mmCIF file of C-alpha atoms in Angstrom:
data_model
loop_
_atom_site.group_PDB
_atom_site.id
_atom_site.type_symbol
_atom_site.label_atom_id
_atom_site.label_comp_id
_atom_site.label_asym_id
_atom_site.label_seq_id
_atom_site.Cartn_x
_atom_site.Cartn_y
_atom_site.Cartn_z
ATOM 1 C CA UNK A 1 17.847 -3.296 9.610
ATOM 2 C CA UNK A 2 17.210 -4.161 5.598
ATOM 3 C CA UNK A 3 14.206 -2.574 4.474
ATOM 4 C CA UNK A 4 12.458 -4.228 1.685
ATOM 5 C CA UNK A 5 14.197 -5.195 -1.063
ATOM 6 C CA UNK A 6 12.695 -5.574 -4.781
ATOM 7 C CA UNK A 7 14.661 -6.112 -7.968
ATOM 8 C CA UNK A 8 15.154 -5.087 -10.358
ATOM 9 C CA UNK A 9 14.617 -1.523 -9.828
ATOM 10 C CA UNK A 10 13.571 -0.593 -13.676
ATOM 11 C CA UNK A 11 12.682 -2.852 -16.533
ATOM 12 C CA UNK A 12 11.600 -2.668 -20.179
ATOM 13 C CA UNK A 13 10.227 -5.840 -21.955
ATOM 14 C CA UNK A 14 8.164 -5.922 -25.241
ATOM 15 C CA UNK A 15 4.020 -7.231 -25.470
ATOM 16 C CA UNK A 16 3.910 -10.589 -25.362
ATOM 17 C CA UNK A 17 6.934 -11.429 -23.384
ATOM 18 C CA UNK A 18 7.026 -12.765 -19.727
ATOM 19 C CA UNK A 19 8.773 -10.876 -16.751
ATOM 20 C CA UNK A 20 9.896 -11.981 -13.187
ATOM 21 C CA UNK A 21 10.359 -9.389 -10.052
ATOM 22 C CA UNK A 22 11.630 -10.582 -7.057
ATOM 23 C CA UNK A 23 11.101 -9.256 -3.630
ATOM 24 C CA UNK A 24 13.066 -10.300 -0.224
ATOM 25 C CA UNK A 25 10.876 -8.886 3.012
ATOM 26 C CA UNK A 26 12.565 -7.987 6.006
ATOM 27 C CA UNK A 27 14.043 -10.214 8.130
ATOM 28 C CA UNK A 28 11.613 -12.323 10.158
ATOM 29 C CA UNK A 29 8.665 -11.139 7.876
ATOM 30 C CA UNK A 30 6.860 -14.269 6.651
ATOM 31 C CA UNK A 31 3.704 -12.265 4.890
ATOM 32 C CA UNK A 32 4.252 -10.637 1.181
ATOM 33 C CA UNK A 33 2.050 -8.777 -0.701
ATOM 34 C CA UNK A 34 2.296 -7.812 -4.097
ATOM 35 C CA UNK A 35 0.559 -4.415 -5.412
ATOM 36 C CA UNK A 36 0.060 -2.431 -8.542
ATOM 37 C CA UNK A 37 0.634 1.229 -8.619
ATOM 38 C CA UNK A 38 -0.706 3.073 -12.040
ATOM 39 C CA UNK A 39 -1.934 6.563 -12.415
ATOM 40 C CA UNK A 40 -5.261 5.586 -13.434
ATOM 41 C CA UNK A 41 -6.135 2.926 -11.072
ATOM 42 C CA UNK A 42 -3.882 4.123 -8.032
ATOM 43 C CA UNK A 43 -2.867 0.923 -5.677
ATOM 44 C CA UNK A 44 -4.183 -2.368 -6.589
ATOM 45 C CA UNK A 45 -3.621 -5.280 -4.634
ATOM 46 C CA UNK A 46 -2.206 -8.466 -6.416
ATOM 47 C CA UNK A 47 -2.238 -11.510 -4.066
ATOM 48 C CA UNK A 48 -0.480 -12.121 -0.490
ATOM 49 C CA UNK A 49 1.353 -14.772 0.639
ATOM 50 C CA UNK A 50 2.571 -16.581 4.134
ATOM 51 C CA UNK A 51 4.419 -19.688 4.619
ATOM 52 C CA UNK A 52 4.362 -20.466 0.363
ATOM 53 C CA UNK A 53 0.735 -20.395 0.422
ATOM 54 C CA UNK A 54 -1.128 -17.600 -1.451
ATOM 55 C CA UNK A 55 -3.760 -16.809 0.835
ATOM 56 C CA UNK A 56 -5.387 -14.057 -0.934
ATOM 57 C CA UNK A 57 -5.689 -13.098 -4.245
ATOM 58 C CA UNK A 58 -7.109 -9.723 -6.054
ATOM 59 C CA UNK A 59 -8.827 -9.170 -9.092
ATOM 60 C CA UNK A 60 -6.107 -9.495 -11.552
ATOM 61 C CA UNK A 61 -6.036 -11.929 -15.051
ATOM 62 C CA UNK A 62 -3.931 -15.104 -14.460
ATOM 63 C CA UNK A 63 -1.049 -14.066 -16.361
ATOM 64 C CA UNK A 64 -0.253 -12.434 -13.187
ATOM 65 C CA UNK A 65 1.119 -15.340 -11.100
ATOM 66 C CA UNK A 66 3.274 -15.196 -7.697
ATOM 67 C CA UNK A 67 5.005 -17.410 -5.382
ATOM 68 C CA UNK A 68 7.257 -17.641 -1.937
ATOM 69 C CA UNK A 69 10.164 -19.813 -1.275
ATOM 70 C CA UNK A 70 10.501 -21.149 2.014
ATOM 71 C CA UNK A 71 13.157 -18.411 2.841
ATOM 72 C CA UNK A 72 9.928 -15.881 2.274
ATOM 73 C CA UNK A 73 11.616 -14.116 -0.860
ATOM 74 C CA UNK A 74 8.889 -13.870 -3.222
ATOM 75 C CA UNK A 75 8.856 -13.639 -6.622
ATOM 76 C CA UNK A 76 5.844 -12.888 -9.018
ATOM 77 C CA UNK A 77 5.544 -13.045 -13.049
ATOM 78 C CA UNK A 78 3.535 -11.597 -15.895
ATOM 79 C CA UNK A 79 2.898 -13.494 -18.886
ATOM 80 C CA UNK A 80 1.809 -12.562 -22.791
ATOM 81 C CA UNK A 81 2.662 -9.006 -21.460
ATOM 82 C CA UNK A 82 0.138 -6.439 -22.491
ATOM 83 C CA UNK A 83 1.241 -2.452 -22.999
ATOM 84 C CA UNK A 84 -1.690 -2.107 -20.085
ATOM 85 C CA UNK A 85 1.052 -3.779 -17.891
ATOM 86 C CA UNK A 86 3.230 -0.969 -17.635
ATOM 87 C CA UNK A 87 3.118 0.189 -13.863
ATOM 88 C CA UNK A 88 4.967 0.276 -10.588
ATOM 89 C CA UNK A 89 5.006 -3.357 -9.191
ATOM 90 C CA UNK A 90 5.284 -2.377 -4.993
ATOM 91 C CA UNK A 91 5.918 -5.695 -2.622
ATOM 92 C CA UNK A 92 5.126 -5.336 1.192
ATOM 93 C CA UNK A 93 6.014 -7.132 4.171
ATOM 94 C CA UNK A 94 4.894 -7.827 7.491
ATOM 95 C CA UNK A 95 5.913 -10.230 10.479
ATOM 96 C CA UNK A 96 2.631 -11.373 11.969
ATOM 97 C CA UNK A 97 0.697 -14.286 10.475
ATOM 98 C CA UNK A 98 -2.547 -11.544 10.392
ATOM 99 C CA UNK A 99 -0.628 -9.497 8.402
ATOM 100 C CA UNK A 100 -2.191 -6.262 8.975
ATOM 101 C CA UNK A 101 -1.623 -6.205 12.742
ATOM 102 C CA UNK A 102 1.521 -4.675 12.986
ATOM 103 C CA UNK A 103 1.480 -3.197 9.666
ATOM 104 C CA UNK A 104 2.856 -2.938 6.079
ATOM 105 C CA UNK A 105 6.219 -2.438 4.855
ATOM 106 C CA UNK A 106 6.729 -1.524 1.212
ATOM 107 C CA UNK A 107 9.799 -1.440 -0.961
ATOM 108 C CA UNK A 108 10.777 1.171 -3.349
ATOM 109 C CA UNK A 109 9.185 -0.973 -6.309
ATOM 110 C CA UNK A 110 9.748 -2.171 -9.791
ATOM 111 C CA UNK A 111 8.866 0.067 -12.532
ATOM 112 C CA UNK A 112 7.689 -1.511 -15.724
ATOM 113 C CA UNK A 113 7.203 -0.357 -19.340
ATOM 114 C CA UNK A 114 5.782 -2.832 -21.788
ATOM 115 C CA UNK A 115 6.446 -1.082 -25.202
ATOM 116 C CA UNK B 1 -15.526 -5.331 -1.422
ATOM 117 C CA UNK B 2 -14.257 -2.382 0.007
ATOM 118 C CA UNK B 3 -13.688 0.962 -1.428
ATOM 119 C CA UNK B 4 -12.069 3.663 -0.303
ATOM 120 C CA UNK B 5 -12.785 7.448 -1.359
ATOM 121 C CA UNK B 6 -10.039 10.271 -0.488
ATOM 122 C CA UNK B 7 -10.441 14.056 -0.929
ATOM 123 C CA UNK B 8 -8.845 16.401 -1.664
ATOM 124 C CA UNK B 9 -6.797 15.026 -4.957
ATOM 125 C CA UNK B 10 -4.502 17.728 -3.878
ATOM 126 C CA UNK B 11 -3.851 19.819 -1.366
ATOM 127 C CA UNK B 12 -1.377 23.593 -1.068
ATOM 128 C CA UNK B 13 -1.076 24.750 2.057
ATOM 129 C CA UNK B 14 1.591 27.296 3.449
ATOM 130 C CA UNK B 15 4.464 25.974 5.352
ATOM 131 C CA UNK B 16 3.698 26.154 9.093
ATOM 132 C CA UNK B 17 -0.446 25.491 8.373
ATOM 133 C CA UNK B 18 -2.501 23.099 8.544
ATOM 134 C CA UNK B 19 -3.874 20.152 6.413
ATOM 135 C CA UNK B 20 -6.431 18.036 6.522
ATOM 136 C CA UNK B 21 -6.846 15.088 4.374
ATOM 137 C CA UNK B 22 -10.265 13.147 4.629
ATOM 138 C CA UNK B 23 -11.216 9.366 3.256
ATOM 139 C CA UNK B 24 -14.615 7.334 3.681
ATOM 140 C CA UNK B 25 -14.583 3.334 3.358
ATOM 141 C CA UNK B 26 -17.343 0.792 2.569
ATOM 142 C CA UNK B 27 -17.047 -1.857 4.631
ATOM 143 C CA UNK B 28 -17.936 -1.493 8.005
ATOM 144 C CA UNK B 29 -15.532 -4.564 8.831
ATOM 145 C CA UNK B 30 -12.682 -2.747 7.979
ATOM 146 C CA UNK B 31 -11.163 -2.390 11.419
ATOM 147 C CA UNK B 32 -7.484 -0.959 10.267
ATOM 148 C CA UNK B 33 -6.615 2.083 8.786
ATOM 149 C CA UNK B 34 -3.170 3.433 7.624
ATOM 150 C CA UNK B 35 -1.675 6.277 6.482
ATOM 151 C CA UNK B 36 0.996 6.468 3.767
ATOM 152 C CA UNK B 37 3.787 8.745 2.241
ATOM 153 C CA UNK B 38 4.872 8.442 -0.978
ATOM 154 C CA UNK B 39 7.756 10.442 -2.099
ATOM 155 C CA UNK B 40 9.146 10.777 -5.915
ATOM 156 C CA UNK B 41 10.734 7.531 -6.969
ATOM 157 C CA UNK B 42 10.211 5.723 -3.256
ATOM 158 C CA UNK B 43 7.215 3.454 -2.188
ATOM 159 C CA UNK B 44 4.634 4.183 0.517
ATOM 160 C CA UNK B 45 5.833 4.294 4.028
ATOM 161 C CA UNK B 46 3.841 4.073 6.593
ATOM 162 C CA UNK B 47 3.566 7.330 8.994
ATOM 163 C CA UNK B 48 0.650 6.226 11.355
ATOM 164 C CA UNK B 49 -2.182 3.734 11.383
ATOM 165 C CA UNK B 50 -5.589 3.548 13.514
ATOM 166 C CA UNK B 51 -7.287 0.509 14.827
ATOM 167 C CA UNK B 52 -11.325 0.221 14.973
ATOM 168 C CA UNK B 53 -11.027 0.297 18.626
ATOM 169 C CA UNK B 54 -9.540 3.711 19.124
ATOM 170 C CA UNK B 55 -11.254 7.285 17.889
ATOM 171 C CA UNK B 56 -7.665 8.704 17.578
ATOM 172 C CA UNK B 57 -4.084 8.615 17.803
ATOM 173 C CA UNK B 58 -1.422 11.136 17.334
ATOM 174 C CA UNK B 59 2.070 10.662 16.639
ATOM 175 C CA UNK B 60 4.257 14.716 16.905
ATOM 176 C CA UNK B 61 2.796 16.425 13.991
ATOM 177 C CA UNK B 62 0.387 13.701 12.766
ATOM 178 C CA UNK B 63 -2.629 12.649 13.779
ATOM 179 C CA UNK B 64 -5.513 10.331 12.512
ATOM 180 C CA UNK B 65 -9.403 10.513 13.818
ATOM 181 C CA UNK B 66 -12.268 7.493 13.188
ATOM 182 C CA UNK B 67 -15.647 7.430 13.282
ATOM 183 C CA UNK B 68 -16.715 4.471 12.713
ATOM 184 C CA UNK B 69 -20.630 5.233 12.593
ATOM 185 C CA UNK B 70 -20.072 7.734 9.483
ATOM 186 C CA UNK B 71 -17.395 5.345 8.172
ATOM 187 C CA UNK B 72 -14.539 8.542 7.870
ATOM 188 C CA UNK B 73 -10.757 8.923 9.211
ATOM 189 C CA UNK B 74 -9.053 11.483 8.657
ATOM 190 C CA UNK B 75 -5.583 12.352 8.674
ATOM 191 C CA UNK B 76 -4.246 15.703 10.079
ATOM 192 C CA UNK B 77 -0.917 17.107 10.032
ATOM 193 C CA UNK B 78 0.245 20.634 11.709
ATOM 194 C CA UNK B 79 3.041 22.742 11.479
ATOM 195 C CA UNK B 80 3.135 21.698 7.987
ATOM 196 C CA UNK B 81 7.569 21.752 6.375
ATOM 197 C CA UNK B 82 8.587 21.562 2.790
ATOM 198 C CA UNK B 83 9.601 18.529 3.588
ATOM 199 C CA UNK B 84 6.161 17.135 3.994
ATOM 200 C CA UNK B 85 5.498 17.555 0.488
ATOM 201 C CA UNK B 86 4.300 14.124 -1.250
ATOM 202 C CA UNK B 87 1.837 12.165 -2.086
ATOM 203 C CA UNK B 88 -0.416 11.022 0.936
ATOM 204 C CA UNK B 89 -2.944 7.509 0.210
ATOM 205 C CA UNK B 90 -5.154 6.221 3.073
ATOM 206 C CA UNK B 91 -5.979 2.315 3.289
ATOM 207 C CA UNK B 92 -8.421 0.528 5.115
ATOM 208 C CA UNK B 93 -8.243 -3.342 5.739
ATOM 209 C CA UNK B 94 -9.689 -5.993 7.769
ATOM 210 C CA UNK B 95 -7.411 -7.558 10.861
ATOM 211 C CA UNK B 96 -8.311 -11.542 10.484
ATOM 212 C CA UNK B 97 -11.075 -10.953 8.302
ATOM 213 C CA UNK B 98 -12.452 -13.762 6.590
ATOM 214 C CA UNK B 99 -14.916 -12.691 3.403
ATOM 215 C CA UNK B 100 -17.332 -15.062 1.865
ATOM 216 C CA UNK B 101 -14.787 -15.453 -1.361
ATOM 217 C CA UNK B 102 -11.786 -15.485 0.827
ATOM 218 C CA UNK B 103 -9.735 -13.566 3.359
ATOM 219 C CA UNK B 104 -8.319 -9.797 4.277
ATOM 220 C CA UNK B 105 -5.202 -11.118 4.434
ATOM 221 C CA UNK B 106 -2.315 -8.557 3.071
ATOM 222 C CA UNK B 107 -4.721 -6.698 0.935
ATOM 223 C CA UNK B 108 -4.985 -3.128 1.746
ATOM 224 C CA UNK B 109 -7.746 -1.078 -0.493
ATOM 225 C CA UNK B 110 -6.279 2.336 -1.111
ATOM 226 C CA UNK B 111 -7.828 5.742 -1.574
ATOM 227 C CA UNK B 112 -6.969 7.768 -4.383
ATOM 228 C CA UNK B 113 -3.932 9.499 -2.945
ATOM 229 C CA UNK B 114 -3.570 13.545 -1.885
ATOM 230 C CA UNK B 115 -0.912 15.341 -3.572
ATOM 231 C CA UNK B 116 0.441 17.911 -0.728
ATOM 232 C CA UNK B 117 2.634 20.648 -1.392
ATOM 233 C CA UNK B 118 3.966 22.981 1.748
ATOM 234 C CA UNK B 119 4.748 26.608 0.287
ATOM 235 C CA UNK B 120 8.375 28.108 2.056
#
């Protein structure tokens, strides 16, 4: 079956400009999570979302917005992008509504560089 | 919150040894713990996970121990291949958790990552 699917796989934008990545989970998977990969930081977690409600959220500004259609694609978007922003944006899926009970799936990721 | 502490940063071993990657957590109401591979240009993927009710599980080569009184897994993989070469990051998360600011839900907190490379 599909894994998960983000797009695109590379982007550049310039500071101060907004970007939106997409994500579709595998089939049947209602829960998305969104993570941050950097060198410095490692894995952050973003926010996580099930049924087009964010149910959790992590520590991140609010330029850093998500949201899930009803198909469970999920898109999220930086605003006023910062050089800072530059990282590995990693989506995961699972199918159970406690979405750690049968585990994560990840994509391959989107790889941004704010110049 | 939780936070997750992973040793060694990286790891050489000779192909057909042993290695041994070690991570302490926080939270003692973390009750899930996963292990993932990351290889060059490709996301995490999962290779085995432990629940808080269970002091180990192996999978072939691979296998994870808890203890859950020092707050330590462990991840353990024999017969080591070139092929196992990659970045390995432990996780630990709460199954239906519900924090005072919120819930568990979909967040993983991830250890630094091992870099492991297997020597021909």
């Amino acid at each position: 079956k599909a894994g998960v699917t983000q797009t695109p796989r590379y982007l550049i934008k310039t500071r101060g400009q907004q970007v939106t990545l997409s994500c579709s989970p595998i089939s049947g998977h209602r829960s998305v999570s969104w993570y941050q990969q950097t060198p410095g930081q490692g894995l952050q977690f973003l926010f996580e979302y099930f049924s087009e409600t964010q149910r959790n959220k992590g520590n991140f500004p609010g330029r850093f917005s998500g949201r899930q259609f009803s198909n469970s694609r999920s898109e999220m978007n930086v605003s006023t992008l910062e050089l800072g922003d530059s990282a590995l944006y990693l989506c995961a899926s699972s199918r159970s509504l406690d979405s750690a009970f049968y585990g994560y799936t990840f994509g391959s990721g989107t790889r941004l560089t704010v110049v | 919150g939780e936070n997750v502490e992973q040793h060694p940063s990286t790891l050489s071993v000779q192909e057909g040894d042993s290695a041994v990657i070690k991570c302490t957590y926080s939270d003692s109401a973390s009750n899930y713990f996963p292990w993932y591979k990351q290889e060059l240009g490709k996301g995490p993927q999962l290779i085995i996970d432990i629940r808080s009710n269970v002091g180990e599980k192996k999978d072939q080569r691979i296998a994870v121990t808890l203890n859950k009184t020092a707050k330590h897994f462990s991840l353990h993989i024999t017969e080591t291949q070139p092929e196992d070469s990659a970045v390995y990051f432990c996780a630990a998360s709460g199954i239906g958790m519900r924090g005072a600011g919120g819930t568990s839900y979909g967040k993983l907190t991830f250890g630094q990552g091992t870099i492991l490379t297997v020597h021909p």
